[in-house]
CSV table of C-alpha atoms (C1' of nucleotides) in Angstrom, one decimal:
chain,number,residue,atom,x,y,z
A,1,UNK,CA,0.0,0.0,0.0
A,2,UNK,CA,1.3,3.4,-0.9
A,3,UNK,CA,2.1,5.8,1.8
A,4,UNK,CA,-0.1,8.8,2.2
A,5,UNK,CA,1.2,11.0,4.9
A,6,UNK,CA,4.6,12.3,4.2
A,7,UNK,CA,4.8,10.6,0.8
A,8,UNK,CA,6.5,12.8,-1.8
A,9,UNK,CA,4.8,10.9,-4.5
A,10,UNK,CA,1.6,12.8,-4.3
A,11,UNK,CA,3.5,16.0,-4.5
A,12,UNK,CA,6.2,15.2,-7.0
A,13,UNK,CA,3.8,13.5,-9.4
A,14,UNK,CA,1.6,16.5,-10.2
A,15,UNK,CA,4.7,18.8,-10.2
A,16,UNK,CA,6.3,16.7,-12.9
A,17,UNK,CA,3.2,16.9,-15.1
A,18,UNK,CA,2.9,20.7,-14.5
A,19,UNK,CA,6.6,21.3,-15.3
A,20,UNK,CA,6.5,19.1,-18.4
A,21,UNK,CA,3.3,20.9,-19.6
A,22,UNK,CA,4.8,24.3,-19.1
A,23,UNK,CA,8.2,23.4,-20.7
A,24,UNK,CA,6.7,21.5,-23.6
A,25,UNK,CA,4.5,24.5,-24.4
A,26,UNK,CA,7.3,26.9,-24.1
A,27,UNK,CA,10.1,25.1,-25.9
A,28,UNK,CA,8.6,22.1,-27.7
A,29,UNK,CA,8.7,18.5,-26.8
A,30,UNK,CA,11.9,17.6,-28.6
A,31,UNK,CA,13.7,20.6,-27.2
A,32,UNK,CA,12.9,19.8,-23.6
A,33,UNK,CA,15.2,17.3,-21.8
A,34,UNK,CA,14.2,15.1,-18.9
A,35,UNK,CA,16.9,16.9,-17.0
A,36,UNK,CA,15.3,20.2,-17.6
A,37,UNK,CA,11.9,18.9,-16.3
A,38,UNK,CA,13.6,17.4,-13.3
A,39,UNK,CA,15.4,20.7,-12.6
A,40,UNK,CA,12.1,22.6,-12.7
A,41,UNK,CA,10.6,20.1,-10.2
A,42,UNK,CA,13.7,20.1,-8.0
A,43,UNK,CA,14.8,16.5,-8.4
A,44,UNK,CA,17.4,14.6,-10.4
A,45,UNK,CA,16.4,13.2,-13.8
A,46,UNK,CA,16.3,9.6,-12.6
A,47,UNK,CA,13.5,10.4,-10.2
A,48,UNK,CA,11.1,11.3,-13.0
A,49,UNK,CA,10.9,7.6,-13.9
A,50,UNK,CA,8.9,6.9,-10.8
A,51,UNK,CA,6.1,9.0,-12.4
A,52,UNK,CA,6.3,8.1,-16.1
A,53,UNK,CA,7.8,5.1,-17.9
A,54,UNK,CA,9.3,7.4,-20.4
A,55,UNK,CA,9.2,10.9,-22.0
A,56,UNK,CA,6.8,9.8,-24.7
A,57,UNK,CA,4.2,8.6,-22.2
A,58,UNK,CA,4.5,11.8,-20.3
A,59,UNK,CA,3.5,13.8,-23.4
A,60,UNK,CA,0.7,11.3,-24.3
A,61,UNK,CA,-0.8,11.6,-20.8
A,62,UNK,CA,-0.9,15.4,-21.0
A,63,UNK,CA,-2.6,15.4,-24.3
A,64,UNK,CA,-5.0,12.6,-23.3
A,65,UNK,CA,-6.0,14.2,-20.1
A,66,UNK,CA,-6.6,17.5,-21.8
A,67,UNK,CA,-8.9,16.0,-24.5
A,68,UNK,CA,-10.8,14.0,-21.9
A,69,UNK,CA,-11.4,17.0,-19.8
A,70,UNK,CA,-12.5,18.9,-22.9
A,71,UNK,CA,-15.0,16.2,-23.7
A,72,UNK,CA,-16.2,15.9,-20.1
A,73,UNK,CA,-16.7,19.7,-19.7
A,74,UNK,CA,-19.0,20.3,-22.6
A,75,UNK,CA,-22.5,18.9,-22.6
A,76,UNK,CA,-24.9,19.7,-25.4
A,77,UNK,CA,-28.5,20.5,-24.6
A,78,UNK,CA,-30.5,19.0,-27.4
A,79,UNK,CA,-33.7,20.6,-26.1
A,80,UNK,CA,-32.5,24.0,-27.2
A,81,UNK,CA,-32.9,25.5,-30.6
A,82,UNK,CA,-29.8,24.8,-32.8
A,83,UNK,CA,-28.8,28.4,-32.8
A,84,UNK,CA,-28.7,28.4,-29.0
A,85,UNK,CA,-26.8,25.1,-28.9
A,86,UNK,CA,-24.3,26.6,-31.2
A,87,UNK,CA,-24.1,29.8,-29.1
A,88,UNK,CA,-23.4,27.6,-26.0
A,89,UNK,CA,-20.7,25.7,-27.9
A,90,UNK,CA,-18.9,28.9,-29.1
A,91,UNK,CA,-19.0,30.3,-25.6
A,92,UNK,CA,-17.8,27.1,-24.0
A,93,UNK,CA,-15.0,26.5,-26.6
A,94,UNK,CA,-13.5,30.0,-26.3
A,95,UNK,CA,-13.6,30.0,-22.5
A,96,UNK,CA,-12.3,26.5,-22.0
A,97,UNK,CA,-9.4,27.0,-24.3
A,98,UNK,CA,-8.6,30.5,-23.0
A,99,UNK,CA,-8.3,29.0,-19.6
A,100,UNK,CA,-5.7,26.4,-20.7
A,101,UNK,CA,-3.3,28.0,-23.2
A,102,UNK,CA,-0.5,25.5,-22.5
A,103,UNK,CA,-2.7,22.4,-22.9
A,104,UNK,CA,-4.2,23.8,-26.1
A,105,UNK,CA,-0.8,24.7,-27.5
A,106,UNK,CA,0.8,21.3,-27.1
A,107,UNK,CA,-2.4,19.6,-28.2
A,108,UNK,CA,-1.9,21.2,-31.6
A,109,UNK,CA,1.9,21.4,-31.8
A,110,UNK,CA,3.1,18.1,-30.4
A,111,UNK,CA,0.7,15.7,-32.1
A,112,UNK,CA,3.5,14.7,-34.4
A,113,UNK,CA,5.8,13.7,-31.6
A,114,UNK,CA,3.4,11.0,-30.5
A,115,UNK,CA,3.9,7.4,-31.6
A,116,UNK,CA,1.4,6.2,-34.1
A,117,UNK,CA,-0.6,4.4,-31.5
A,118,UNK,CA,-0.8,7.3,-29.1
A,119,UNK,CA,-1.5,9.7,-32.0
A,120,UNK,CA,-4.5,7.5,-33.0
A,121,UNK,CA,-5.9,7.6,-29.5
A,122,UNK,CA,-5.7,11.4,-29.2
A,123,UNK,CA,-7.0,11.9,-32.8
A,124,UNK,CA,-10.0,9.7,-31.8
A,125,UNK,CA,-10.8,12.0,-28.9
A,126,UNK,CA,-10.4,15.1,-31.0
A,127,UNK,CA,-12.8,13.7,-33.6
A,128,UNK,CA,-15.3,13.0,-30.8
A,129,UNK,CA,-15.2,16.7,-29.9
A,130,UNK,CA,-15.6,17.8,-33.6
A,131,UNK,CA,-18.6,15.5,-33.8
A,132,UNK,CA,-20.3,17.3,-31.0
A,133,UNK,CA,-20.2,20.5,-33.1
A,134,UNK,CA,-21.1,18.8,-36.3
A,135,UNK,CA,-24.2,17.3,-34.7
A,136,UNK,CA,-25.3,20.8,-33.7
A,137,UNK,CA,-24.7,22.2,-37.2
A,138,UNK,CA,-26.5,19.2,-38.8
A,139,UNK,CA,-29.5,19.8,-36.5
A,140,UNK,CA,-29.7,23.4,-37.6
A,141,UNK,CA,-29.3,22.5,-41.2
A,142,UNK,CA,-32.0,19.9,-41.0
A,143,UNK,CA,-34.3,22.4,-39.3
A,144,UNK,CA,-33.7,24.9,-42.0
A,145,UNK,CA,-32.2,27.3,-39.4
A,146,UNK,CA,-28.7,27.0,-41.0
A,147,UNK,CA,-27.5,27.2,-44.5
A,148,UNK,CA,-24.5,25.0,-44.7
A,149,UNK,CA,-23.1,23.4,-47.9
A,150,UNK,CA,-21.1,20.7,-46.1
A,151,UNK,CA,-21.3,20.3,-42.3
A,152,UNK,CA,-17.9,18.6,-42.0
A,153,UNK,CA,-16.2,21.6,-43.6
A,154,UNK,CA,-18.2,24.0,-41.6
A,155,UNK,CA,-17.3,22.2,-38.4
A,156,UNK,CA,-13.6,22.4,-39.1
A,157,UNK,CA,-13.9,26.0,-40.2
A,158,UNK,CA,-15.6,27.1,-37.0
A,159,UNK,CA,-13.3,25.2,-34.7
A,160,UNK,CA,-10.2,26.6,-36.5
A,161,UNK,CA,-11.6,30.1,-36.2
A,162,UNK,CA,-12.4,29.7,-32.5
A,163,UNK,CA,-9.2,28.0,-31.6
A,164,UNK,CA,-7.3,30.8,-33.3
A,165,UNK,CA,-8.3,33.0,-30.4
A,166,UNK,CA,-5.6,31.3,-28.4
A,167,UNK,CA,-2.8,32.5,-30.6
A,168,UNK,CA,-3.4,36.1,-29.7
A,169,UNK,CA,-5.7,36.5,-26.7
A,170,UNK,CA,-4.1,37.5,-23.4
A,171,UNK,CA,-5.9,38.3,-20.2
A,172,UNK,CA,-5.6,42.0,-19.5
A,173,UNK,CA,-5.3,42.9,-23.1
A,174,UNK,CA,-7.2,45.4,-25.2
A,175,UNK,CA,-10.4,43.3,-25.1
A,176,UNK,CA,-12.1,41.3,-22.4
A,177,UNK,CA,-12.9,37.7,-23.0
A,178,UNK,CA,-16.6,38.6,-23.0
A,179,UNK,CA,-16.1,41.1,-25.8
A,180,UNK,CA,-14.1,38.5,-27.8
A,181,UNK,CA,-16.7,35.9,-27.4
A,182,UNK,CA,-19.4,38.4,-28.4
A,183,UNK,CA,-17.7,39.1,-31.7
A,184,UNK,CA,-16.8,35.6,-32.5
A,185,UNK,CA,-20.3,34.5,-31.8
A,186,UNK,CA,-21.6,37.2,-34.1
A,187,UNK,CA,-19.3,36.0,-36.9
A,188,UNK,CA,-20.0,32.3,-36.4
A,189,UNK,CA,-23.7,32.8,-36.2
A,190,UNK,CA,-23.8,34.9,-39.4
A,191,UNK,CA,-21.5,32.5,-41.2
A,192,UNK,CA,-23.9,29.5,-40.8
A,193,UNK,CA,-27.4,30.9,-40.6
A,194,UNK,CA,-29.7,31.0,-43.6
A,195,UNK,CA,-29.1,34.1,-45.6
B,1,UNK,CA,33.9,33.8,-59.5
B,2,UNK,CA,31.7,30.9,-58.8
B,3,UNK,CA,31.5,28.1,-61.3
B,4,UNK,CA,28.3,27.8,-63.2
B,5,UNK,CA,28.4,24.8,-65.6
B,6,UNK,CA,28.8,21.6,-63.8
B,7,UNK,CA,28.9,23.2,-60.4
B,8,UNK,CA,27.3,21.1,-57.8
B,9,UNK,CA,26.5,24.2,-55.8
B,10,UNK,CA,23.6,25.1,-57.9
B,11,UNK,CA,22.2,21.6,-57.6
B,12,UNK,CA,23.0,20.8,-54.0
B,13,UNK,CA,21.9,24.2,-52.6
B,14,UNK,CA,18.2,23.8,-53.6
B,15,UNK,CA,18.3,20.2,-52.7
B,16,UNK,CA,19.4,21.1,-49.2
B,17,UNK,CA,16.6,23.5,-48.8
B,18,UNK,CA,14.0,21.1,-50.2
B,19,UNK,CA,15.2,18.3,-48.0
B,20,UNK,CA,15.2,20.5,-44.9
B,21,UNK,CA,11.7,21.8,-45.7
B,22,UNK,CA,10.3,18.3,-46.1
B,23,UNK,CA,12.0,16.9,-43.0
B,24,UNK,CA,11.3,19.9,-40.8
B,25,UNK,CA,7.6,19.7,-41.8
B,26,UNK,CA,7.5,15.9,-41.2
B,27,UNK,CA,9.4,15.6,-38.0
B,28,UNK,CA,9.9,19.1,-36.5
B,29,UNK,CA,13.0,21.2,-36.5
B,30,UNK,CA,14.4,20.0,-33.3
B,31,UNK,CA,13.9,16.3,-34.2
B,32,UNK,CA,15.8,16.6,-37.6
B,33,UNK,CA,19.5,16.3,-37.5
B,34,UNK,CA,21.9,17.9,-40.0
B,35,UNK,CA,23.0,14.3,-40.7
B,36,UNK,CA,19.4,13.4,-41.6
B,37,UNK,CA,19.2,16.3,-44.0
B,38,UNK,CA,22.6,15.5,-45.6
B,39,UNK,CA,21.5,11.8,-46.0
B,40,UNK,CA,18.4,12.9,-47.8
B,41,UNK,CA,20.5,15.1,-50.1
B,42,UNK,CA,23.1,12.4,-50.6
B,43,UNK,CA,26.1,14.1,-49.1
B,44,UNK,CA,27.9,14.1,-45.7
B,45,UNK,CA,26.8,16.5,-43.0
B,46,UNK,CA,29.8,18.7,-43.3
B,47,UNK,CA,28.9,19.6,-46.9
B,48,UNK,CA,25.8,21.3,-45.7
B,49,UNK,CA,27.8,24.1,-44.2
B,50,UNK,CA,28.7,25.3,-47.8
B,51,UNK,CA,25.0,26.3,-48.1
B,52,UNK,CA,24.0,27.5,-44.6
B,53,UNK,CA,26.1,28.9,-41.8
B,54,UNK,CA,24.1,26.8,-39.3
B,55,UNK,CA,20.9,24.9,-38.8
B,56,UNK,CA,19.1,27.9,-37.4
B,57,UNK,CA,19.7,30.0,-40.4
B,58,UNK,CA,18.5,27.2,-42.6
B,59,UNK,CA,15.1,27.3,-40.9
B,60,UNK,CA,15.0,31.1,-40.9
B,61,UNK,CA,15.6,31.3,-44.6
B,62,UNK,CA,12.8,28.8,-45.3
B,63,UNK,CA,10.4,30.8,-43.2
B,64,UNK,CA,11.5,34.2,-44.6
B,65,UNK,CA,11.4,33.0,-48.2
B,66,UNK,CA,7.9,31.6,-47.7
B,67,UNK,CA,6.6,34.9,-46.2
B,68,UNK,CA,8.2,37.0,-48.8
B,69,UNK,CA,6.7,34.9,-51.6
B,70,UNK,CA,3.3,35.1,-49.9
B,71,UNK,CA,3.5,38.9,-49.8
B,72,UNK,CA,4.8,39.1,-53.3
B,73,UNK,CA,2.1,36.8,-54.7
B,74,UNK,CA,-1.0,38.8,-53.5
B,75,UNK,CA,-1.8,42.1,-54.8
B,76,UNK,CA,-5.0,43.9,-53.7
B,77,UNK,CA,-7.0,45.7,-56.3
B,78,UNK,CA,-8.4,48.8,-54.5
B,79,UNK,CA,-10.5,49.7,-57.4
B,80,UNK,CA,-12.8,46.8,-56.7
B,81,UNK,CA,-15.7,46.8,-54.2
B,82,UNK,CA,-14.6,45.6,-50.7
B,83,UNK,CA,-16.6,42.5,-51.0
B,84,UNK,CA,-14.8,41.6,-54.3
B,85,UNK,CA,-11.4,42.4,-52.8
B,86,UNK,CA,-12.3,40.1,-49.9
B,87,UNK,CA,-13.4,37.4,-52.3
B,88,UNK,CA,-10.1,37.7,-54.1
B,89,UNK,CA,-8.2,37.5,-50.8
B,90,UNK,CA,-10.0,34.3,-49.7
B,91,UNK,CA,-9.5,32.6,-53.1
B,92,UNK,CA,-5.8,33.6,-53.1
B,93,UNK,CA,-5.1,32.6,-49.5
B,94,UNK,CA,-6.6,29.1,-49.8
B,95,UNK,CA,-5.0,28.4,-53.2
B,96,UNK,CA,-1.5,29.7,-52.2
B,97,UNK,CA,-1.5,27.8,-48.9
B,98,UNK,CA,-2.9,24.6,-50.4
B,99,UNK,CA,0.0,24.6,-52.9
B,100,UNK,CA,2.6,24.8,-50.1
B,101,UNK,CA,1.6,22.6,-47.2
B,102,UNK,CA,5.1,22.1,-45.9
B,103,UNK,CA,6.0,25.8,-45.9
B,104,UNK,CA,2.7,26.7,-44.2
B,105,UNK,CA,3.2,24.0,-41.6
B,106,UNK,CA,6.7,25.0,-40.6
B,107,UNK,CA,5.7,28.6,-40.6
B,108,UNK,CA,3.2,27.9,-37.9
B,109,UNK,CA,5.0,25.2,-36.0
B,110,UNK,CA,8.6,26.2,-35.9
B,111,UNK,CA,8.3,29.9,-35.1
B,112,UNK,CA,9.4,29.2,-31.5
B,113,UNK,CA,12.6,27.5,-32.7
B,114,UNK,CA,13.8,30.8,-34.2
B,115,UNK,CA,16.1,33.1,-32.3
B,116,UNK,CA,14.4,36.2,-31.0
B,117,UNK,CA,15.9,38.3,-33.8
B,118,UNK,CA,14.8,35.9,-36.5
B,119,UNK,CA,11.4,35.5,-34.9
B,120,UNK,CA,10.9,39.2,-35.0
B,121,UNK,CA,11.7,39.4,-38.6
B,122,UNK,CA,9.3,36.7,-39.6
B,123,UNK,CA,6.6,38.1,-37.3
B,124,UNK,CA,6.9,41.5,-39.1
B,125,UNK,CA,6.3,39.8,-42.4
B,126,UNK,CA,3.3,38.0,-41.1
B,127,UNK,CA,1.9,41.2,-39.7
B,128,UNK,CA,2.3,42.8,-43.1
B,129,UNK,CA,0.2,40.1,-44.6
B,130,UNK,CA,-2.5,40.4,-41.9
B,131,UNK,CA,-2.6,44.1,-42.6
B,132,UNK,CA,-3.5,43.5,-46.2
B,133,UNK,CA,-6.6,41.7,-45.1
B,134,UNK,CA,-7.4,44.2,-42.4
B,135,UNK,CA,-7.2,47.0,-44.9
B,136,UNK,CA,-9.9,45.3,-47.0
B,137,UNK,CA,-12.1,44.7,-44.0
B,138,UNK,CA,-11.7,48.3,-42.9
B,139,UNK,CA,-12.6,49.6,-46.3
B,140,UNK,CA,-15.8,47.5,-46.3
B,141,UNK,CA,-16.7,48.6,-42.8
B,142,UNK,CA,-16.1,52.3,-43.7
B,143,UNK,CA,-18.3,51.9,-46.8
B,144,UNK,CA,-21.0,50.3,-44.8
B,145,UNK,CA,-20.8,47.0,-46.8
B,146,UNK,CA,-19.4,45.1,-43.8
B,147,UNK,CA,-20.6,45.0,-40.2
B,148,UNK,CA,-17.6,44.3,-38.1
B,149,UNK,CA,-17.2,45.1,-34.4
B,150,UNK,CA,-13.3,45.0,-34.4
B,151,UNK,CA,-11.4,44.7,-37.7
B,152,UNK,CA,-8.3,43.3,-36.0
B,153,UNK,CA,-10.2,40.4,-34.5
B,154,UNK,CA,-12.1,39.8,-37.7
B,155,UNK,CA,-8.8,39.7,-39.5
B,156,UNK,CA,-7.3,37.1,-37.2
B,157,UNK,CA,-10.6,35.1,-37.2
B,158,UNK,CA,-10.8,35.0,-41.0
B,159,UNK,CA,-7.1,34.0,-41.4
B,160,UNK,CA,-7.3,31.3,-38.8
B,161,UNK,CA,-10.4,29.9,-40.5
B,162,UNK,CA,-8.8,29.9,-43.9
B,163,UNK,CA,-5.4,28.6,-42.8
B,164,UNK,CA,-7.3,25.8,-41.1
B,165,UNK,CA,-8.0,24.3,-44.5
B,166,UNK,CA,-4.4,23.1,-44.6
B,167,UNK,CA,-4.9,20.8,-41.6
B,168,UNK,CA,-7.3,18.5,-43.5
B,169,UNK,CA,-7.4,19.4,-47.2
B,170,UNK,CA,-5.7,16.9,-49.5
B,171,UNK,CA,-5.7,16.9,-53.3
B,172,UNK,CA,-7.8,14.0,-54.5
B,173,UNK,CA,-10.0,14.0,-51.4
B,174,UNK,CA,-13.8,14.1,-51.2
B,175,UNK,CA,-13.9,17.7,-52.3
B,176,UNK,CA,-12.1,19.7,-55.0
B,177,UNK,CA,-10.3,22.8,-54.0
B,178,UNK,CA,-12.9,24.9,-55.9
B,179,UNK,CA,-15.6,23.4,-53.8
B,180,UNK,CA,-13.7,24.1,-50.6
B,181,UNK,CA,-13.0,27.7,-51.7
B,182,UNK,CA,-16.7,28.2,-52.6
B,183,UNK,CA,-17.9,27.1,-49.1
B,184,UNK,CA,-15.2,29.1,-47.2
B,185,UNK,CA,-16.0,32.2,-49.3
B,186,UNK,CA,-19.7,31.8,-48.5
B,187,UNK,CA,-18.9,31.5,-44.7
B,188,UNK,CA,-16.4,34.4,-44.7
B,189,UNK,CA,-18.7,36.7,-46.7
B,190,UNK,CA,-21.7,36.0,-44.5
B,191,UNK,CA,-19.6,36.5,-41.4
B,192,UNK,CA,-18.6,40.0,-42.2
B,193,UNK,CA,-21.4,41.5,-44.3
B,194,UNK,CA,-24.0,43.7,-42.8
B,195,UNK,CA,-26.8,41.5,-41.4
C,1,DT,C1',14.7,1.0,18.1
C,2,DT,C1',14.3,-1.8,14.4
C,3,DT,C1',12.3,-3.2,10.1
C,4,DG,C1',10.9,-2.4,5.5
C,5,DC,C1',9.4,0.0,1.7
C,6,DC,C1',8.9,4.3,-0.9
C,7,DT,C1',11.6,7.8,-2.9
C,8,DT,C1',15.7,9.9,-4.5
C,9,DT,C1',20.4,10.3,-5.7
C,10,DG,C1',24.3,10.3,-8.7
C,11,DA,C1',27.0,8.0,-11.7
C,12,DA,C1',27.1,5.5,-15.8
C,13,DC,C1',25.7,3.8,-20.5
C,14,DG,C1',25.7,4.1,-25.5
C,15,DA,C1',24.1,7.1,-28.8
C,16,DG,C1',23.5,11.1,-31.4
C,17,DC,C1',23.9,16.0,-31.6
C,18,DG,C1',25.9,20.6,-34.3
C,19,DT,C1',29.9,22.1,-36.0
C,20,DT,C1',34.8,22.4,-37.6
C,21,DC,C1',38.6,21.4,-40.6
C,22,DA,C1',42.6,19.3,-42.9
C,23,DA,C1',42.8,16.4,-46.7
C,24,DT,C1',40.9,14.8,-50.9
C,25,DT,C1',38.3,14.9,-55.1
C,26,DA,C1',36.8,16.5,-59.5
C,27,DG,C1',35.8,19.5,-63.2
C,28,DC,C1',36.4,24.2,-65.6
C,29,DG,C1',39.4,27.7,-67.8
C,30,DT,C1',43.6,28.1,-69.9
D,1,DA,C1',47.4,18.4,-70.3
D,2,DC,C1',47.6,21.2,-66.3
D,3,DG,C1',46.7,24.2,-62.5
D,4,DC,C1',43.2,26.2,-59.8
D,5,DT,C1',39.6,26.1,-56.8
D,6,DA,C1',35.0,25.1,-55.5
D,7,DA,C1',32.9,21.0,-53.5
D,8,DT,C1',33.0,17.2,-50.6
D,9,DT,C1',34.7,13.9,-47.4
D,10,DG,C1',35.4,11.7,-43.1
D,11,DA,C1',37.1,12.0,-38.8
D,12,DA,C1',37.1,14.4,-34.7
D,13,DC,C1',35.5,17.9,-30.9
D,14,DG,C1',32.9,18.5,-26.8
D,15,DC,C1',28.4,18.1,-25.4
D,16,DT,C1',23.7,16.6,-24.3
D,17,DC,C1',20.4,13.2,-24.8
D,18,DG,C1',16.9,9.3,-22.6
D,19,DT,C1',17.3,5.8,-19.7
D,20,DT,C1',19.1,2.4,-16.1
D,21,DC,C1',20.4,1.0,-11.6
D,22,DA,C1',22.9,0.0,-7.3
D,23,DA,C1',23.2,2.6,-3.3
D,24,DA,C1',21.5,5.8,0.1
D,25,DG,C1',18.0,8.4,2.5
D,26,DG,C1',13.8,9.0,5.0
D,27,DC,C1',9.5,8.2,6.9
D,28,DA,C1',5.7,4.9,9.0
D,29,DA,C1',4.6,0.9,11.2
D,30,DA,C1',5.8,-2.6,14.6
DNA sequence: TTTGCCTTTGAACGAGCGTTCAATTAGCGT
DNA sequence: ACGCTAATTGAACGCTCGTTCAAAGGCAAA
C-alpha cells in the first residue's frame, strides 16, 4: 500500500506533469530534456521515472488528459434550438481554451511527436469533440435554421476560427474575454445561418 | 567567381533547402539532425555548411522566403468593391497555402525555434500580410458594406479559419479545391457583411 | 529501536547532436 | 594536359540526450 502522509509521490507526481506541460508548451517536446523537467521540479532526472515510464508517455498523458477534460466539460443541450446550442458551444469553446493555453498549444503542436498508437488515441478523442459541433450544425441544417453546404467543412472552419483565439488573446489585453466571445459568436452565427 | 556549368553548388543548394523543408515539416525542426538532411541530399553532414552557416539560419531562410513569396504573390485591387477584394483574398489565400503545405506547416509550428531576432523578422512579415486583409475589411466597414465590431479580431478570425484548410485538405480527397473555396467564401462573406 | 518499503540520488551507459577542418576529389578555364 | 579552386569527405571535438540501476536516504509501522 502506498504511503499517504509524508509521501512525496503525491506532491512530485503533479509537479512533474505541471513542469512538463509548461516546458513543452514553451520550448517544444523535442527541445525539452528530462533533466530540464527534473530541474524545474527540483529533483534529479532519474526520479522522474517513478512517475512516467518514459518521456513519450508523459506527453501522451498530458494530451489525453486535456482531451478527456474537454469532452467531459461540454454537454450539449438538445432541447434547445440549434442556434442556441451553437451559441453555447462557441461560448464554451473559447472560455475552456482561453483557460488552458499551454494544454491547447501542445495539443496542436506536439501531435506529431506521438507514436502512431498514441496519435491515434488522441485523434479519436479530437474527432469526438468535432462530432459534437457537427451534430449541432447538422440539426440546424435539418431544421432549416442553418444554410451550410457541407457540415464537416463548416465544423472544421468554425473550430479553426475559434481555436485561433488562443494565438493572440491574453488576459488583461485590449479586449475582455466577453467582448471577444461576443464578436466571434456574431461572426460564427452569421456564417452559418440561412441568408 | 563561382563556377556555373557543372557546379554542384547550384544543384546541392536547392536540394538542401528542399530536404530541410520536407524533413522539418514531417518531424519538426528539433527532431531533424543535420546528418538526416545530408543523408536525404546524398552528401555528408559537413557539406551542408557550404550552403548555410548553421541549422538555425536554414530554418530562418525557409520561413523568410515563404513569407516573402506570400507577400509578393498577393496584390490587392483597391478599385474593386470591398466584397470583391475580400473574395479575391479568400481565393488567393486558400490556393496559395494549399499549394505549399510544408511551408505553411513549418511557418506555424517552428516559429518558436527561431532566435528572438529571426522570430521578430518573420513576425513582421506575417503582420504585413495580416494588414493586407485588415485594410480590406476596414474599407468595407467604412463603406457600410461590412458589419464588423473590431477589424483586428475579424482579420485574425478569418485568417485562422482559412489557414485551417491546410490541416485537413488533400488533393484527390472528397472535395475539390474549388468546392472548398466556394464554401469558405460563403462563410467568410456572410460572417462580415451587414446583417 | 528496528524493520521495510517508498523515494531519490548520482553515476554511468551508449548514442546522437551541431559544428569544424585538414585532406581529398573532380571538373572548368587556360 | 595542367593548374586552380569550388565542393566534398570523413574524422574528430565536446556536449547533451533518454534511460538504467545500485546505493542511500527517510518516513511509517511494529
